[in-house]
């Protein structure tokens, strides 16, 4: 028996990454709302479904992937200090890449810096027991939004106003405030999604019973939290209308899409009822619970479905093994494509490019180019200096 044998990859996790990437593609390509008449708007499918959920799924998978990578490095014979060294270098590489690439497309709130910092912080939770990490992740998701709201309300408007860049290192106070509280992905709240991913990695993800439980429980909590949030938010529609300065008739669309031309829900932060909003990216309590539950349900559902897809599942998983390449690639392409093409055409171009990527990576059995670069630079591909297991000891 080869103790260091490579474990069977959970391809449903790779497909889940692809789903998250495609969801973010949609949120970056299509508008969240559409004009339906004088001062009247309605949410688009993207605004109602993808926005706020795709990026949360991506962050939950970051925690799950980090834990799986840590286990993989341990099987190779890496010591715990060496594992953290690899993960820390990986985190810094991704964060620096995000600071460099974010300036190329300011129309998109680039998640890479936050993603990298998540990789830097989450290893502290990897050695917690399954019961402990579940308790910690649930408490974080419930308490962090409550703590975050007054902090964000007090610092309203004190943001970078752009994607974090290397230049912002010259103003560390504002940068840290933006990354943790006032920015688009405040780590005070979003760290909980990473913790949830680590908690999921402690489960037996190859078990259909586990997958079914994740799907049912995640789906039920997602449905209940959204309905409750929707009902309670519409119950204070007049307050939302007054705070956000939008017509009462458009409050429903604002709650769904999160924004309208020149309007947002940010002025409503001063009200404690803000926590009841089910709106994506609002970082309220019910929105956080809903988005986290959606991520759990999607992962569970894919764990059930993907093994039944055969070759198609393998191709989808191959594309999902290159999330960094696909994400950075679309950030570079979009500014050029959006100057000459309609959103629907851009969407299909991105889907076609993703399909080609999946076919090529499935054929070559290789990682994505950026994934390979990060792996090499972080030392994940190196050989442990003392690998007693490899020597049969």
CSV table of C-alpha atoms in Angstrom, one decimal:
chain,number,residue,atom,x,y,z
A,1,UNK,CA,0.0,0.0,0.0
A,2,UNK,CA,1.3,3.4,-1.0
A,3,UNK,CA,0.7,5.6,2.0
A,4,UNK,CA,1.6,8.7,-0.1
A,5,UNK,CA,-0.7,7.7,-2.9
A,6,UNK,CA,-2.6,10.5,-4.4
A,7,UNK,CA,-6.2,10.4,-3.1
A,8,UNK,CA,-9.1,10.4,-5.5
A,9,UNK,CA,-10.0,14.0,-6.3
A,10,UNK,CA,-13.5,15.2,-5.4
A,11,UNK,CA,-14.5,16.5,-8.8
A,12,UNK,CA,-17.8,17.9,-7.6
A,13,UNK,CA,-15.7,20.5,-5.7
A,14,UNK,CA,-14.0,21.5,-8.9
A,15,UNK,CA,-17.3,21.8,-10.7
A,16,UNK,CA,-18.6,24.0,-7.8
A,17,UNK,CA,-15.7,26.3,-8.4
A,18,UNK,CA,-16.7,26.5,-12.1
A,19,UNK,CA,-20.3,27.3,-11.1
A,20,UNK,CA,-19.0,30.1,-8.8
A,21,UNK,CA,-16.8,31.5,-11.6
A,22,UNK,CA,-19.6,31.4,-14.2
A,23,UNK,CA,-21.9,33.2,-11.6
A,24,UNK,CA,-19.3,35.9,-11.2
A,25,UNK,CA,-18.9,36.2,-15.0
A,26,UNK,CA,-22.7,36.8,-15.2
A,27,UNK,CA,-22.6,39.4,-12.4
A,28,UNK,CA,-19.8,41.2,-14.2
A,29,UNK,CA,-21.3,41.1,-17.7
A,30,UNK,CA,-25.0,41.7,-17.2
A,31,UNK,CA,-26.8,44.5,-15.4
A,32,UNK,CA,-28.5,43.7,-12.1
A,33,UNK,CA,-31.6,45.7,-13.0
A,34,UNK,CA,-33.4,46.7,-16.2
A,35,UNK,CA,-35.4,49.8,-17.1
A,36,UNK,CA,-39.2,49.2,-17.4
A,37,UNK,CA,-40.6,52.7,-17.5
A,38,UNK,CA,-40.3,56.2,-16.1
A,39,UNK,CA,-38.4,55.8,-12.8
A,40,UNK,CA,-39.3,52.1,-12.8
A,41,UNK,CA,-36.9,49.2,-12.8
A,42,UNK,CA,-37.0,45.5,-12.3
A,43,UNK,CA,-34.3,43.0,-11.3
A,44,UNK,CA,-32.7,40.9,-14.0
A,45,UNK,CA,-32.1,37.2,-13.6
A,46,UNK,CA,-28.5,38.0,-12.8
A,47,UNK,CA,-29.5,40.5,-10.2
A,48,UNK,CA,-32.0,38.2,-8.6
A,49,UNK,CA,-30.0,35.0,-8.7
A,50,UNK,CA,-26.2,35.3,-9.2
A,51,UNK,CA,-25.2,38.6,-7.6
A,52,UNK,CA,-24.0,38.0,-4.0
A,53,UNK,CA,-24.3,34.3,-4.1
A,54,UNK,CA,-21.6,33.4,-6.7
A,55,UNK,CA,-18.8,35.2,-4.8
A,56,UNK,CA,-19.9,33.8,-1.5
A,57,UNK,CA,-19.7,30.3,-3.0
A,58,UNK,CA,-16.2,31.1,-4.3
A,59,UNK,CA,-15.1,32.1,-0.7
A,60,UNK,CA,-16.7,29.1,0.9
A,61,UNK,CA,-14.8,26.9,-1.6
A,62,UNK,CA,-11.6,28.8,-0.8
A,63,UNK,CA,-11.8,27.5,2.8
A,64,UNK,CA,-12.7,24.0,1.6
A,65,UNK,CA,-9.9,24.0,-1.0
A,66,UNK,CA,-7.4,25.4,1.5
A,67,UNK,CA,-8.1,22.5,3.9
A,68,UNK,CA,-7.9,19.9,1.1
A,69,UNK,CA,-4.5,21.4,0.0
A,70,UNK,CA,-3.2,21.3,3.5
A,71,UNK,CA,-4.1,17.7,3.8
A,72,UNK,CA,-2.5,17.0,0.5
A,73,UNK,CA,0.8,18.7,1.6
A,74,UNK,CA,0.7,16.7,4.8
A,75,UNK,CA,0.4,13.4,2.9
A,76,UNK,CA,3.5,14.5,0.9
A,77,UNK,CA,5.4,14.7,4.1
A,78,UNK,CA,5.4,18.4,4.7
A,79,UNK,CA,5.7,19.5,8.4
A,80,UNK,CA,3.1,21.8,9.8
A,81,UNK,CA,5.4,24.8,9.8
A,82,UNK,CA,6.3,24.1,6.1
A,83,UNK,CA,2.6,23.7,5.2
A,84,UNK,CA,1.8,27.1,6.7
A,85,UNK,CA,4.8,28.6,4.9
A,86,UNK,CA,3.5,27.3,1.6
A,87,UNK,CA,0.0,28.5,2.3
A,88,UNK,CA,1.3,31.9,3.4
A,89,UNK,CA,3.3,32.3,0.3
A,90,UNK,CA,0.3,31.3,-1.8
A,91,UNK,CA,-1.8,33.8,0.0
A,92,UNK,CA,0.6,36.7,-0.6
A,93,UNK,CA,1.1,35.8,-4.3
A,94,UNK,CA,-2.6,35.9,-4.9
A,95,UNK,CA,-3.0,39.1,-2.9
A,96,UNK,CA,-0.2,40.8,-4.8
A,97,UNK,CA,-1.7,39.5,-8.1
A,98,UNK,CA,-5.0,41.0,-7.1
A,99,UNK,CA,-3.4,44.4,-6.3
A,100,UNK,CA,-1.8,44.4,-9.7
A,101,UNK,CA,-4.7,43.1,-11.8
A,102,UNK,CA,-7.5,45.2,-10.0
A,103,UNK,CA,-6.3,48.4,-11.5
A,104,UNK,CA,-6.9,47.1,-15.0
A,105,UNK,CA,-10.6,46.9,-14.5
A,106,UNK,CA,-12.1,49.2,-11.9
A,107,UNK,CA,-15.6,48.5,-13.1
A,108,UNK,CA,-15.4,45.2,-11.2
A,109,UNK,CA,-14.9,44.7,-7.5
A,110,UNK,CA,-11.9,42.3,-7.7
A,111,UNK,CA,-12.0,39.7,-5.0
A,112,UNK,CA,-8.4,38.4,-5.3
A,113,UNK,CA,-6.8,40.5,-2.5
A,114,UNK,CA,-9.5,39.4,0.0
A,115,UNK,CA,-9.2,35.8,-1.3
A,116,UNK,CA,-5.5,35.9,-0.7
A,117,UNK,CA,-5.9,37.3,2.8
A,118,UNK,CA,-8.4,34.6,3.5
A,119,UNK,CA,-5.7,32.0,2.7
A,120,UNK,CA,-3.3,33.8,5.0
A,121,UNK,CA,-5.7,33.8,8.0
A,122,UNK,CA,-7.6,30.5,7.6
A,123,UNK,CA,-4.7,28.1,8.3
A,124,UNK,CA,-5.1,29.2,12.0
A,125,UNK,CA,-8.4,27.2,12.0
A,126,UNK,CA,-7.3,24.1,10.1
A,127,UNK,CA,-6.3,22.1,13.1
A,128,UNK,CA,-9.6,22.6,15.0
A,129,UNK,CA,-11.8,19.6,15.4
A,130,UNK,CA,-14.9,19.1,13.3
A,131,UNK,CA,-17.3,20.0,16.1
A,132,UNK,CA,-15.2,23.1,17.1
A,133,UNK,CA,-14.9,24.5,13.5
A,134,UNK,CA,-18.6,24.0,12.9
A,135,UNK,CA,-19.4,25.9,16.1
A,136,UNK,CA,-16.9,28.7,15.3
A,137,UNK,CA,-18.0,29.1,11.7
A,138,UNK,CA,-21.7,29.3,12.6
A,139,UNK,CA,-21.2,31.7,15.4
A,140,UNK,CA,-19.0,33.9,13.2
A,141,UNK,CA,-21.6,34.0,10.5
A,142,UNK,CA,-24.3,35.0,13.0
A,143,UNK,CA,-22.3,37.5,15.1
A,144,UNK,CA,-20.0,39.1,12.6
A,145,UNK,CA,-22.8,41.0,10.6
A,146,UNK,CA,-24.1,42.3,13.9
A,147,UNK,CA,-20.7,43.7,14.9
A,148,UNK,CA,-19.9,44.9,11.3
A,149,UNK,CA,-23.1,47.0,10.8
A,150,UNK,CA,-22.4,49.8,13.3
A,151,UNK,CA,-18.8,49.9,12.3
A,152,UNK,CA,-19.7,50.2,8.6
A,153,UNK,CA,-22.3,52.8,9.4
A,154,UNK,CA,-19.8,55.0,11.3
A,155,UNK,CA,-17.3,54.7,8.6
A,156,UNK,CA,-19.8,55.2,5.7
A,157,UNK,CA,-18.0,56.7,2.7
A,158,UNK,CA,-14.5,56.0,4.1
A,159,UNK,CA,-13.5,53.6,1.4
A,160,UNK,CA,-10.7,53.4,-1.1
A,161,UNK,CA,-13.1,54.0,-3.9
A,162,UNK,CA,-11.3,51.6,-6.1
A,163,UNK,CA,-9.8,48.1,-6.1
A,164,UNK,CA,-7.0,47.7,-3.6
A,165,UNK,CA,-3.6,48.3,-5.2
A,166,UNK,CA,0.1,48.4,-4.3
A,167,UNK,CA,-0.1,52.1,-4.0
A,168,UNK,CA,-2.6,51.8,-1.2
A,169,UNK,CA,0.1,50.3,0.9
A,170,UNK,CA,1.2,53.9,1.5
A,171,UNK,CA,-2.1,54.5,3.4
A,172,UNK,CA,-2.3,51.3,5.5
A,173,UNK,CA,-5.0,52.6,7.8
A,174,UNK,CA,-7.5,53.2,5.1
A,175,UNK,CA,-6.5,50.0,3.2
A,176,UNK,CA,-7.1,47.9,6.3
A,177,UNK,CA,-10.4,49.6,7.0
A,178,UNK,CA,-11.5,49.0,3.4
A,179,UNK,CA,-10.5,45.4,3.4
A,180,UNK,CA,-12.1,44.6,6.8
A,181,UNK,CA,-15.1,46.8,7.1
A,182,UNK,CA,-16.0,49.3,4.4
A,183,UNK,CA,-15.1,47.6,1.2
A,184,UNK,CA,-17.2,45.4,-1.1
A,185,UNK,CA,-16.0,42.2,0.5
A,186,UNK,CA,-15.5,43.1,4.2
A,187,UNK,CA,-13.3,40.4,5.7
A,188,UNK,CA,-14.9,40.9,9.1
A,189,UNK,CA,-18.0,39.2,7.7
A,190,UNK,CA,-16.5,37.2,4.7
A,191,UNK,CA,-14.0,35.4,6.9
A,192,UNK,CA,-16.9,33.4,8.1
A,193,UNK,CA,-17.5,32.0,4.7
A,194,UNK,CA,-14.0,30.7,4.6
A,195,UNK,CA,-14.5,29.1,8.1
A,196,UNK,CA,-17.6,27.4,6.7
A,197,UNK,CA,-15.6,26.0,3.9
A,198,UNK,CA,-13.0,24.5,6.4
A,199,UNK,CA,-16.0,23.0,8.4
A,200,UNK,CA,-17.3,21.4,5.2
A,201,UNK,CA,-13.9,19.9,4.5
A,202,UNK,CA,-14.2,18.0,7.8
A,203,UNK,CA,-17.2,16.2,6.5
A,204,UNK,CA,-17.2,13.0,4.5
A,205,UNK,CA,-17.8,14.6,1.1
A,206,UNK,CA,-17.7,11.3,-0.7
A,207,UNK,CA,-20.8,10.1,1.2
A,208,UNK,CA,-24.2,10.5,-0.5
A,209,UNK,CA,-25.8,10.8,2.9
A,210,UNK,CA,-23.6,13.8,3.7
A,211,UNK,CA,-24.3,15.3,0.3
A,212,UNK,CA,-28.1,14.9,0.7
A,213,UNK,CA,-27.9,16.4,4.2
A,214,UNK,CA,-26.0,19.4,3.0
A,215,UNK,CA,-28.4,19.9,0.1
A,216,UNK,CA,-31.6,19.6,2.2
A,217,UNK,CA,-30.5,21.5,5.3
A,218,UNK,CA,-28.7,24.2,3.2
A,219,UNK,CA,-31.6,24.6,0.9
A,220,UNK,CA,-34.1,24.8,3.7
A,221,UNK,CA,-32.2,27.5,5.6
A,222,UNK,CA,-31.6,29.4,2.4
A,223,UNK,CA,-35.3,29.4,1.6
A,224,UNK,CA,-36.5,30.3,5.0
A,225,UNK,CA,-33.9,33.1,5.6
A,226,UNK,CA,-34.7,34.7,2.2
A,227,UNK,CA,-38.5,34.6,2.7
A,228,UNK,CA,-38.2,35.9,6.3
A,229,UNK,CA,-35.8,38.6,5.1
A,230,UNK,CA,-38.0,39.6,2.2
A,231,UNK,CA,-41.2,39.8,4.3
A,232,UNK,CA,-39.5,41.8,7.1
A,233,UNK,CA,-37.7,44.1,4.8
A,234,UNK,CA,-40.9,45.0,2.8
A,235,UNK,CA,-42.5,45.6,6.2
A,236,UNK,CA,-40.2,48.6,6.6
A,237,UNK,CA,-40.3,49.7,3.0
A,238,UNK,CA,-41.1,53.3,3.8
A,239,UNK,CA,-38.0,53.6,6.0
A,240,UNK,CA,-35.9,52.1,3.3
A,241,UNK,CA,-37.5,54.4,0.7
A,242,UNK,CA,-36.8,57.5,2.9
A,243,UNK,CA,-33.2,56.5,3.7
A,244,UNK,CA,-32.2,55.5,0.2
A,245,UNK,CA,-34.3,58.2,-1.5
A,246,UNK,CA,-36.0,55.9,-3.9
A,247,UNK,CA,-39.7,55.8,-4.8
A,248,UNK,CA,-41.7,53.4,-2.6
A,249,UNK,CA,-42.6,51.4,-5.6
A,250,UNK,CA,-39.0,50.6,-6.3
A,251,UNK,CA,-38.0,49.4,-2.9
A,252,UNK,CA,-38.7,45.8,-3.8
A,253,UNK,CA,-36.3,46.0,-6.8
A,254,UNK,CA,-33.7,47.7,-4.6
A,255,UNK,CA,-33.9,45.0,-2.0
A,256,UNK,CA,-33.5,42.3,-4.7
A,257,UNK,CA,-30.8,43.9,-6.9
A,258,UNK,CA,-29.0,45.9,-4.1
A,259,UNK,CA,-28.7,49.0,-6.2
A,260,UNK,CA,-30.4,51.3,-8.7
A,261,UNK,CA,-29.0,54.1,-10.8
A,262,UNK,CA,-27.2,56.3,-8.3
A,263,UNK,CA,-28.9,54.6,-5.4
A,264,UNK,CA,-28.0,51.9,-2.9
A,265,UNK,CA,-28.9,50.6,0.5
A,266,UNK,CA,-25.9,52.0,2.2
A,267,UNK,CA,-27.8,55.0,3.8
A,268,UNK,CA,-30.0,52.5,5.5
A,269,UNK,CA,-26.9,51.1,7.5
A,270,UNK,CA,-27.8,53.3,10.4
A,271,UNK,CA,-30.9,51.3,11.1
A,272,UNK,CA,-30.7,48.1,13.0
A,273,UNK,CA,-33.3,46.6,10.6
A,274,UNK,CA,-30.6,46.6,7.9
A,275,UNK,CA,-29.6,43.3,9.4
A,276,UNK,CA,-32.9,41.8,8.1
A,277,UNK,CA,-32.2,42.6,4.4
A,278,UNK,CA,-31.9,39.4,2.2
A,279,UNK,CA,-29.9,41.5,-0.3
A,280,UNK,CA,-26.8,40.1,-1.9
A,281,UNK,CA,-23.6,41.9,-0.8
A,282,UNK,CA,-25.5,43.8,1.9
A,283,UNK,CA,-23.6,41.8,4.6
A,284,UNK,CA,-26.6,41.9,6.8
A,285,UNK,CA,-27.4,39.0,9.2
A,286,UNK,CA,-30.1,37.3,7.1
A,287,UNK,CA,-28.2,38.0,3.8
A,288,UNK,CA,-25.1,36.3,5.3
A,289,UNK,CA,-27.0,33.3,6.5
A,290,UNK,CA,-28.9,33.0,3.2
A,291,UNK,CA,-25.8,33.2,1.0
A,292,UNK,CA,-23.8,30.8,3.2
A,293,UNK,CA,-26.7,28.3,3.1
A,294,UNK,CA,-27.0,28.6,-0.7
A,295,UNK,CA,-23.3,27.8,-1.0
A,296,UNK,CA,-23.8,24.7,1.2
A,297,UNK,CA,-26.8,23.6,-0.8
A,298,UNK,CA,-25.1,24.0,-4.1
A,299,UNK,CA,-22.0,22.1,-3.0
A,300,UNK,CA,-24.2,19.3,-1.6
A,301,UNK,CA,-26.3,19.2,-4.8
A,302,UNK,CA,-23.2,19.0,-7.0
A,303,UNK,CA,-21.8,16.2,-4.8
A,304,UNK,CA,-24.9,14.3,-5.7
A,305,UNK,CA,-25.1,15.1,-9.4
A,306,UNK,CA,-21.6,15.3,-10.7
A,307,UNK,CA,-20.6,11.7,-10.2
A,308,UNK,CA,-23.5,10.8,-12.6
A,309,UNK,CA,-22.3,13.0,-15.4
A,310,UNK,CA,-19.4,10.8,-16.5
A,311,UNK,CA,-17.0,12.4,-19.1
A,312,UNK,CA,-19.0,15.7,-19.1
A,313,UNK,CA,-18.4,16.0,-15.3
A,314,UNK,CA,-14.7,15.5,-15.8
A,315,UNK,CA,-14.5,18.2,-18.4
A,316,UNK,CA,-16.5,20.6,-16.2
A,317,UNK,CA,-14.2,19.7,-13.3
A,318,UNK,CA,-11.1,20.3,-15.4
A,319,UNK,CA,-12.3,23.9,-16.1
A,320,UNK,CA,-13.0,24.3,-12.3
A,321,UNK,CA,-9.4,23.4,-11.6
A,322,UNK,CA,-8.3,26.7,-13.2
A,323,UNK,CA,-10.4,29.3,-11.3
A,324,UNK,CA,-7.6,31.8,-11.0
A,325,UNK,CA,-6.7,31.6,-14.7
A,326,UNK,CA,-10.4,32.0,-15.7
A,327,UNK,CA,-11.0,34.8,-13.2
A,328,UNK,CA,-7.9,36.9,-14.2
A,329,UNK,CA,-8.5,36.1,-17.9
A,330,UNK,CA,-12.0,37.5,-17.9
A,331,UNK,CA,-10.8,40.6,-15.9
A,332,UNK,CA,-8.3,41.4,-18.7
A,333,UNK,CA,-10.7,40.6,-21.6
A,334,UNK,CA,-13.9,42.4,-20.4
A,335,UNK,CA,-12.7,46.0,-20.8
A,336,UNK,CA,-12.0,45.3,-24.5
A,337,UNK,CA,-15.1,43.2,-25.2
A,338,UNK,CA,-17.5,45.6,-23.5
A,339,UNK,CA,-16.4,48.4,-25.9
A,340,UNK,CA,-17.7,46.6,-29.0
A,341,UNK,CA,-20.0,43.7,-28.0
A,342,UNK,CA,-23.4,43.3,-26.3
A,343,UNK,CA,-23.5,41.5,-22.9
A,344,UNK,CA,-25.1,38.4,-24.3
A,345,UNK,CA,-22.4,38.0,-26.9
A,346,UNK,CA,-19.7,38.6,-24.3
A,347,UNK,CA,-21.3,35.9,-22.0
A,348,UNK,CA,-21.2,33.3,-24.7
A,349,UNK,CA,-17.6,34.2,-25.6
A,350,UNK,CA,-16.6,33.7,-22.0
A,351,UNK,CA,-18.5,30.4,-21.8
A,352,UNK,CA,-16.8,29.2,-25.0
A,353,UNK,CA,-13.4,30.1,-23.7
A,354,UNK,CA,-14.2,28.3,-20.4
A,355,UNK,CA,-15.3,25.2,-22.3
A,356,UNK,CA,-12.1,25.2,-24.4
A,357,UNK,CA,-10.1,25.6,-21.2
A,358,UNK,CA,-11.9,22.6,-19.7
A,359,UNK,CA,-11.4,20.4,-22.8
A,360,UNK,CA,-7.7,21.3,-23.0
A,361,UNK,CA,-7.0,20.7,-19.3
A,362,UNK,CA,-9.0,17.5,-19.3
A,363,UNK,CA,-7.0,16.3,-22.3
A,364,UNK,CA,-3.6,17.3,-20.9
A,365,UNK,CA,-4.3,16.5,-17.3
A,366,UNK,CA,-2.4,19.7,-16.4
A,367,UNK,CA,-3.4,22.6,-14.1
A,368,UNK,CA,-4.2,26.1,-15.3
A,369,UNK,CA,-1.2,28.2,-16.1
A,370,UNK,CA,-1.7,30.6,-13.2
A,371,UNK,CA,-2.5,27.8,-10.9
A,372,UNK,CA,0.8,26.1,-11.9
A,373,UNK,CA,2.7,29.3,-11.4
A,374,UNK,CA,1.3,29.9,-7.9
A,375,UNK,CA,2.0,26.3,-7.0
A,376,UNK,CA,5.6,26.5,-8.1
A,377,UNK,CA,6.3,29.9,-6.5
A,378,UNK,CA,4.6,28.9,-3.2
A,379,UNK,CA,6.7,25.7,-2.9
A,380,UNK,CA,3.7,23.4,-3.0
A,381,UNK,CA,5.3,21.4,-5.8
A,382,UNK,CA,8.6,21.0,-4.0
A,383,UNK,CA,9.9,17.8,-2.3
A,384,UNK,CA,9.9,17.8,1.6
A,385,UNK,CA,13.4,18.1,2.9
A,386,UNK,CA,12.8,15.1,5.2
A,387,UNK,CA,10.3,12.6,4.0
A,388,UNK,CA,10.5,9.6,6.2
A,389,UNK,CA,7.4,8.0,4.8
A,390,UNK,CA,8.9,8.1,1.3
A,391,UNK,CA,11.9,6.1,2.7
A,392,UNK,CA,9.6,3.5,4.1
A,393,UNK,CA,10.5,4.4,7.7
